Coordinates of C-alpha atoms in Angstrom, one line a residue:
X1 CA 117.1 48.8 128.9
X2 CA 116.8 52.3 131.0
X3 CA 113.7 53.3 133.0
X4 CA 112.2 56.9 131.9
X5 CA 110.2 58.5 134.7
X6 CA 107.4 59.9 132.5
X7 CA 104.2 61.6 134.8
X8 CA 102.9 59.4 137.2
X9 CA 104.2 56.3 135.4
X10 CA 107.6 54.6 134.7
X11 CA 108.3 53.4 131.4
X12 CA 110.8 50.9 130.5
X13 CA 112.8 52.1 127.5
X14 CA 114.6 48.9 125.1
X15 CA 117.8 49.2 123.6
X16 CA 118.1 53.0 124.4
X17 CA 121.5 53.6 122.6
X18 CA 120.1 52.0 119.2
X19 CA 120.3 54.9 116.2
X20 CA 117.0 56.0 114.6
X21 CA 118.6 59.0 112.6
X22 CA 121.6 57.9 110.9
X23 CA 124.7 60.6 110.9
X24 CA 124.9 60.3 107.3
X25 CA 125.0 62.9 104.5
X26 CA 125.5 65.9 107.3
X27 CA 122.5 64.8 109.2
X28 CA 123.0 64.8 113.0
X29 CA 122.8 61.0 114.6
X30 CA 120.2 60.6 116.8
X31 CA 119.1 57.4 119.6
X32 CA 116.0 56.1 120.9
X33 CA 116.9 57.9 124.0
X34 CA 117.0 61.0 122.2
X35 CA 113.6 60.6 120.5
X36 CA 112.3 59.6 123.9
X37 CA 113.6 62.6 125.9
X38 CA 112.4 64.4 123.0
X39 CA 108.9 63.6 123.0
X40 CA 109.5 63.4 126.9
X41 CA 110.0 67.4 126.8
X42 CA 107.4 68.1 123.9
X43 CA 104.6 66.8 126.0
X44 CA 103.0 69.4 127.4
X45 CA 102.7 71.4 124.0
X46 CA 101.6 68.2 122.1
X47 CA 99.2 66.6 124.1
X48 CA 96.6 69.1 124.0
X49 CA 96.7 67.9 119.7
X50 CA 96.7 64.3 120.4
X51 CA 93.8 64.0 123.8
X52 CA 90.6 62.5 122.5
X53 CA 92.2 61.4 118.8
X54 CA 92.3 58.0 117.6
X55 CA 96.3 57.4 116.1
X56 CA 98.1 55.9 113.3
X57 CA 101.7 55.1 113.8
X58 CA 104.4 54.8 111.5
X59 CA 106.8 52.7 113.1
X60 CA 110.2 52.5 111.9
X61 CA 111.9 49.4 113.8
X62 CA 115.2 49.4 112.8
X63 CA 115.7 53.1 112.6
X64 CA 115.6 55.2 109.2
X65 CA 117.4 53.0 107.5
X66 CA 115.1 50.1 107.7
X67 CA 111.9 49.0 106.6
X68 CA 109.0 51.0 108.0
X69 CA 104.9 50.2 108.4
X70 CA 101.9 52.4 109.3
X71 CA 100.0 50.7 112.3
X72 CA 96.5 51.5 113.2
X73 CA 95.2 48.5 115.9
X74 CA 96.9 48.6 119.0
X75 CA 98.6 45.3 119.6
X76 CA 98.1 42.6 122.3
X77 CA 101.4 43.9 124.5
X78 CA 100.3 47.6 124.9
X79 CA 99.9 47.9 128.9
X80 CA 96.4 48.5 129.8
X81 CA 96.9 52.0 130.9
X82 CA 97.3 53.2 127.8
X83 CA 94.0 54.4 126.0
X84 CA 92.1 53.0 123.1
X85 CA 88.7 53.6 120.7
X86 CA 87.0 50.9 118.8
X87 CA 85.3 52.7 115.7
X88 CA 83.8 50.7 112.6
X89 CA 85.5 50.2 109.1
X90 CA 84.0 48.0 106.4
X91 CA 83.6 44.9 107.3
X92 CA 84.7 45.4 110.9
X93 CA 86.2 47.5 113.7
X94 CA 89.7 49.4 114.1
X95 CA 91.4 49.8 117.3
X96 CA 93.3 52.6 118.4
X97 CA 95.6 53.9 120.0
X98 CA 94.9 57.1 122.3
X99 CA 97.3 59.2 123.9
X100 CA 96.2 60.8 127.0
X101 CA 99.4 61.2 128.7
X102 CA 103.1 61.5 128.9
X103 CA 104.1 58.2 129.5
X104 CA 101.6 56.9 126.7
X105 CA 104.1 59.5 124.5
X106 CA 107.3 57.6 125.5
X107 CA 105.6 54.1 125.6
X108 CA 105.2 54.7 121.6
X109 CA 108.4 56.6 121.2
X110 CA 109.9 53.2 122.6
X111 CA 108.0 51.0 120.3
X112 CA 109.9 53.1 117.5
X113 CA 107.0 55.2 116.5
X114 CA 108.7 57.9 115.3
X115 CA 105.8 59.3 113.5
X116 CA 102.2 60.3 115.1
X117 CA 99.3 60.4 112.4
X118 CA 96.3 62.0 114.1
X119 CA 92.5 61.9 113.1
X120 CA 90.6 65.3 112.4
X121 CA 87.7 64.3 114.8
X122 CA 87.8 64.3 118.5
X123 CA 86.1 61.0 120.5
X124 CA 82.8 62.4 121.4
X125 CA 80.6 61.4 124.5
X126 CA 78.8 58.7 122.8
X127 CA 81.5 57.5 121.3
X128 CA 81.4 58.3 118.5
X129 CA 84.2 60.4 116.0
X130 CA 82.7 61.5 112.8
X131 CA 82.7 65.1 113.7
X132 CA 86.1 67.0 112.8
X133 CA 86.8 69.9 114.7
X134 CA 90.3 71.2 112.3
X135 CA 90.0 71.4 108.2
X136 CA 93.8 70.9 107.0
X137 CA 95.0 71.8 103.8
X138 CA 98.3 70.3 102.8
X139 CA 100.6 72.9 100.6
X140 CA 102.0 70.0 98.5
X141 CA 105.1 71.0 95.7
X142 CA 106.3 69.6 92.7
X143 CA 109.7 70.0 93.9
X144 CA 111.7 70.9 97.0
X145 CA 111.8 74.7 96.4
X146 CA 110.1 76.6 99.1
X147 CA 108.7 79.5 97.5
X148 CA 105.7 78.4 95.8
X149 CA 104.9 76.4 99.6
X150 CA 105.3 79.9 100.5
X151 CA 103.2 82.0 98.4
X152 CA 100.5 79.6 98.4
X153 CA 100.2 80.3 101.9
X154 CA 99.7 83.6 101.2
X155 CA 97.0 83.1 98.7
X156 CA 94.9 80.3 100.8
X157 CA 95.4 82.6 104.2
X158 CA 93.9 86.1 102.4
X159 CA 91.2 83.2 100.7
X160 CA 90.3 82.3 104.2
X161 CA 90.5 86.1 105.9
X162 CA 87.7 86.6 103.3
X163 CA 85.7 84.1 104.7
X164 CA 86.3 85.4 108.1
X165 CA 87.8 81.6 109.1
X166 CA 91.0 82.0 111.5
X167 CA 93.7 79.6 110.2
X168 CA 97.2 78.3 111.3
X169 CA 100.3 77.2 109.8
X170 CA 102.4 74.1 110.3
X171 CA 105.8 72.8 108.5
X172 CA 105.1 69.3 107.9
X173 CA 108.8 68.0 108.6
X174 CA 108.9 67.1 105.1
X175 CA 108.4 69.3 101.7
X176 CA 105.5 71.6 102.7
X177 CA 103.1 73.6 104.8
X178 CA 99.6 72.8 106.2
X179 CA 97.0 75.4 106.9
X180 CA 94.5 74.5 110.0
X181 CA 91.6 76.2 110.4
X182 CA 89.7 75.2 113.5
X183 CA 86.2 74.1 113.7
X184 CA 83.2 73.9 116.3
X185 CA 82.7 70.4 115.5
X186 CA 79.2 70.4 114.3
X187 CA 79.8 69.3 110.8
X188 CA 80.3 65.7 109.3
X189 CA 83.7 64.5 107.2
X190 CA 81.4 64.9 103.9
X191 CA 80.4 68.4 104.7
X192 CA 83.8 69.7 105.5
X193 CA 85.2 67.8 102.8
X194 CA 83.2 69.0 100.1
X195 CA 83.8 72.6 101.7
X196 CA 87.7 72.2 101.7
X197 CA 87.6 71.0 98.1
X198 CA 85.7 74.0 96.8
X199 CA 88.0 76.3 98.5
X200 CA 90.8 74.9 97.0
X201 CA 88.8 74.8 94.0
X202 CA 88.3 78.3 93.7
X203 CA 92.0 79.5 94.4
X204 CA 92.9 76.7 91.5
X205 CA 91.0 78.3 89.4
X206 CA 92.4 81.8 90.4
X207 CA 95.6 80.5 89.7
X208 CA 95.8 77.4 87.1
X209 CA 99.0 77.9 86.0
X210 CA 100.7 77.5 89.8
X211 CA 97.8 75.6 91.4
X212 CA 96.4 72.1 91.2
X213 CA 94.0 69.8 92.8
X214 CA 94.2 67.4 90.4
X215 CA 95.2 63.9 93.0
X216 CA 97.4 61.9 90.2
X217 CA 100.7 63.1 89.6
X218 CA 100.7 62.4 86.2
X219 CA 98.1 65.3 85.6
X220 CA 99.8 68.3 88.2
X221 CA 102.9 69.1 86.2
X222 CA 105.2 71.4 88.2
X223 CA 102.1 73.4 89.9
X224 CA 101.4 72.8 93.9
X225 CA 98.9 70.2 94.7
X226 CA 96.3 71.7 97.2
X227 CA 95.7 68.6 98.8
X228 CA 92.3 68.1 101.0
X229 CA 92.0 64.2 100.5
X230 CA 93.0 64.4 104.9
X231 CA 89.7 66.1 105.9
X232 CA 87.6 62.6 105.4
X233 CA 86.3 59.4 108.1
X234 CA 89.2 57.6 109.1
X235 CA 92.1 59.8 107.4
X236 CA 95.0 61.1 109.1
X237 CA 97.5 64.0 109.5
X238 CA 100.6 64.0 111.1
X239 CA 100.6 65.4 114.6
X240 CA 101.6 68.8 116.0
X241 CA 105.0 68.7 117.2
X242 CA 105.6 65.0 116.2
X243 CA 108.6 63.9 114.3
X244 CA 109.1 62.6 110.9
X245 CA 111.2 59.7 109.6
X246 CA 113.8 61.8 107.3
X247 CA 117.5 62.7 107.9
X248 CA 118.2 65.2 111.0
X249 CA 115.2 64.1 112.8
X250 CA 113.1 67.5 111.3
X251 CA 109.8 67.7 113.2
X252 CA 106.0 69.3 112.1
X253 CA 106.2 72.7 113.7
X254 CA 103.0 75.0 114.5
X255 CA 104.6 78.8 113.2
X256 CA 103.1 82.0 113.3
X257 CA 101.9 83.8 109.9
X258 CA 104.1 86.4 110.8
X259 CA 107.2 83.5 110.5
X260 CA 106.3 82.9 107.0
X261 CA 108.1 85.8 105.7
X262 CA 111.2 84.4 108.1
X263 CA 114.2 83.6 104.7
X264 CA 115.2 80.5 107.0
X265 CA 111.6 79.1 107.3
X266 CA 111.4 75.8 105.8
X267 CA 109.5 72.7 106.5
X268 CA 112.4 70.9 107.7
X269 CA 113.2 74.6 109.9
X270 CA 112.6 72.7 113.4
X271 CA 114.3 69.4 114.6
X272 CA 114.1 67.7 118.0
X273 CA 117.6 69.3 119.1
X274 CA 115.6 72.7 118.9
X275 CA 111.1 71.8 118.5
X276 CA 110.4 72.6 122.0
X277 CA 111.9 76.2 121.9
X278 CA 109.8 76.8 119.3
X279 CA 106.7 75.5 121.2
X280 CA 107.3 77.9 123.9
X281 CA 106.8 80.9 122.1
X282 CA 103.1 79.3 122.0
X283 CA 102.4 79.8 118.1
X284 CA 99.0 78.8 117.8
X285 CA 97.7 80.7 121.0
X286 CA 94.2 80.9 121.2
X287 CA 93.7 79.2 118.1
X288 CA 92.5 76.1 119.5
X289 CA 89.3 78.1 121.6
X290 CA 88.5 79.6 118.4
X291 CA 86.6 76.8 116.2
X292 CA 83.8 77.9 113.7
X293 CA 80.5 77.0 111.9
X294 CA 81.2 76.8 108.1
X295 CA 77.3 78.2 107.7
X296 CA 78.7 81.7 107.5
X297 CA 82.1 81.0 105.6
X298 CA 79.9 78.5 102.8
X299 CA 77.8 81.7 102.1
X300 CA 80.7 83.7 101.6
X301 CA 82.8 81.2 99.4
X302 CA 79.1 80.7 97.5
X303 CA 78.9 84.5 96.7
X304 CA 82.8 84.6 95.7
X305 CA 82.1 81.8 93.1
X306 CA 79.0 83.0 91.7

């Protein structure tokens, strides 16, 4: 056990030396300790994502290799410092995780949650978190070529210039893209829902032979699945920043549109040996002051449909 100096806190790190990212296949090996100093050095850049957000964690115990399980209740162990929100389910209440702070980072990184799942919705002052204040669109392909991920980027950014929304990108870690567009927070999960789904509608039906939004596999093909099942109550994306549980230790990146026409940009482009250099170029900058009403954009998207 090592002690990690993290804020205004100490927290106590178990079995430090124990691998989470096997060297295998040409991956880089990475420790607990390096996922901790990792999210350790992230902070600053990722926090301002997480404050105010009710988690999931995927929690991989035994390292990649082993069995993982998504966990949304905190559990009876967690030190009282660390942050929590009760909000309703059927048939009863979830609670969650919060992470307000550096040491609340490390804490988790310890408990070998390699993966942060965030809700869409802020905690507002009453409580309450049923008003989203980011739309994501997730740029899902059939297979691991980058290209399509790529163009459909394209596509859906130009979709969303013409309804005057500002958006963002983000390699998920994984096969794809998400686009972000920030909102003011005045709209419910339905509302926002139903408008993500007819903008992926439309640029479907622009495009049916590369585009899908059809959920089961069985009935995509080899087109991209514009996926917008994240933007409801209680549904998750992974985190700005956070790492995902495949080989190298690849982490979900915010880039610049401008990066998208980078040849080495993939979504596995970042890992934690090089996220936080990234970060510092600030990618997102300003995009998180810039949130909007979808009043305007709905009549816009209304007129492009006919």
């Amino acid at each position: 056990m090592t002690s990690v100096r993290a804020g205004r806190r100490t927290v106590e790190v178990h079995r430090p030396d124990k691998v989470m990212f096997p060297g295998t296949g040409g991956a880089k090996e990475y420790t607990k300790a390096d996922v901790v100093a990792y999210y350790r050095e992230i902070a600053p850049f990722m926090l301002p994502h997480l404050r105010g957000r009710p988690l999931m964690l995927e929690r991989h115990p035994d390292g990649l290799d082993g069995p993982k399980f998504m966990q949304k209740n905190v559990q009876d162990h967690y030190p009282d410092w660390i942050s929590r929100i009760e909000v309703p389910k059927e048939g009863g209440t979830v609670l969650h995780p919060v992470c307000e702070d550096t040491a609340t980072l490390v804490y988790l990184a310890d408990q070998a949650a390699l993966t942060l799942h965030r809700w869409l919705a802020r905690i507002a002052s009453d409580g309450t978190v049923d008003r989203p204040d980011r739309l994501v669109f997730d740029l899902d392909p059939a297979t691991d070529d980058f290209e399509p991920v790529r163009d459909t980027a394209r596509l859906l950014g130009e979709l969303l210039d013409e309804l005057r929304l500002p958006s963002a990108l983000m390699t998920t870690g994984s096969r794809g893209l998400h686009v972000v567009v920030p909102l003011d927070g005045r709209h419910g999960f339905d509302e926002v829902h139903t408008f993500a789904k007819d903008v992926a509608d439309t640029l479907a039906e622009a495009h049916p032979d590369r585009l899908t939004t059809e959920a089961r596999k069985k009935d995509r093909g080899d087109r991209l699945y514009l996926d917008i099942q994240r933007n409801a109550y209680a549904q998750t994306t992974v985190a700005p920043f956070t790492v995902r549980a495949r080989p190298g230790a690849p982490v979900a990146m915010p880039v610049r549109w401008d990066q998208l026409e980078d040849a080495e940009l993939g979504p596995r482009r970042w890992t934690i040996a090089d996220a936080a250099d990234q970060a510092r170029t600030n990618p997102w900058s300003g995009l998180l002051r810039s949130g909007r009403a979808l009043g305007p954009a709905r009549r816009r998207l209304n007129a492009l449909r006919g």
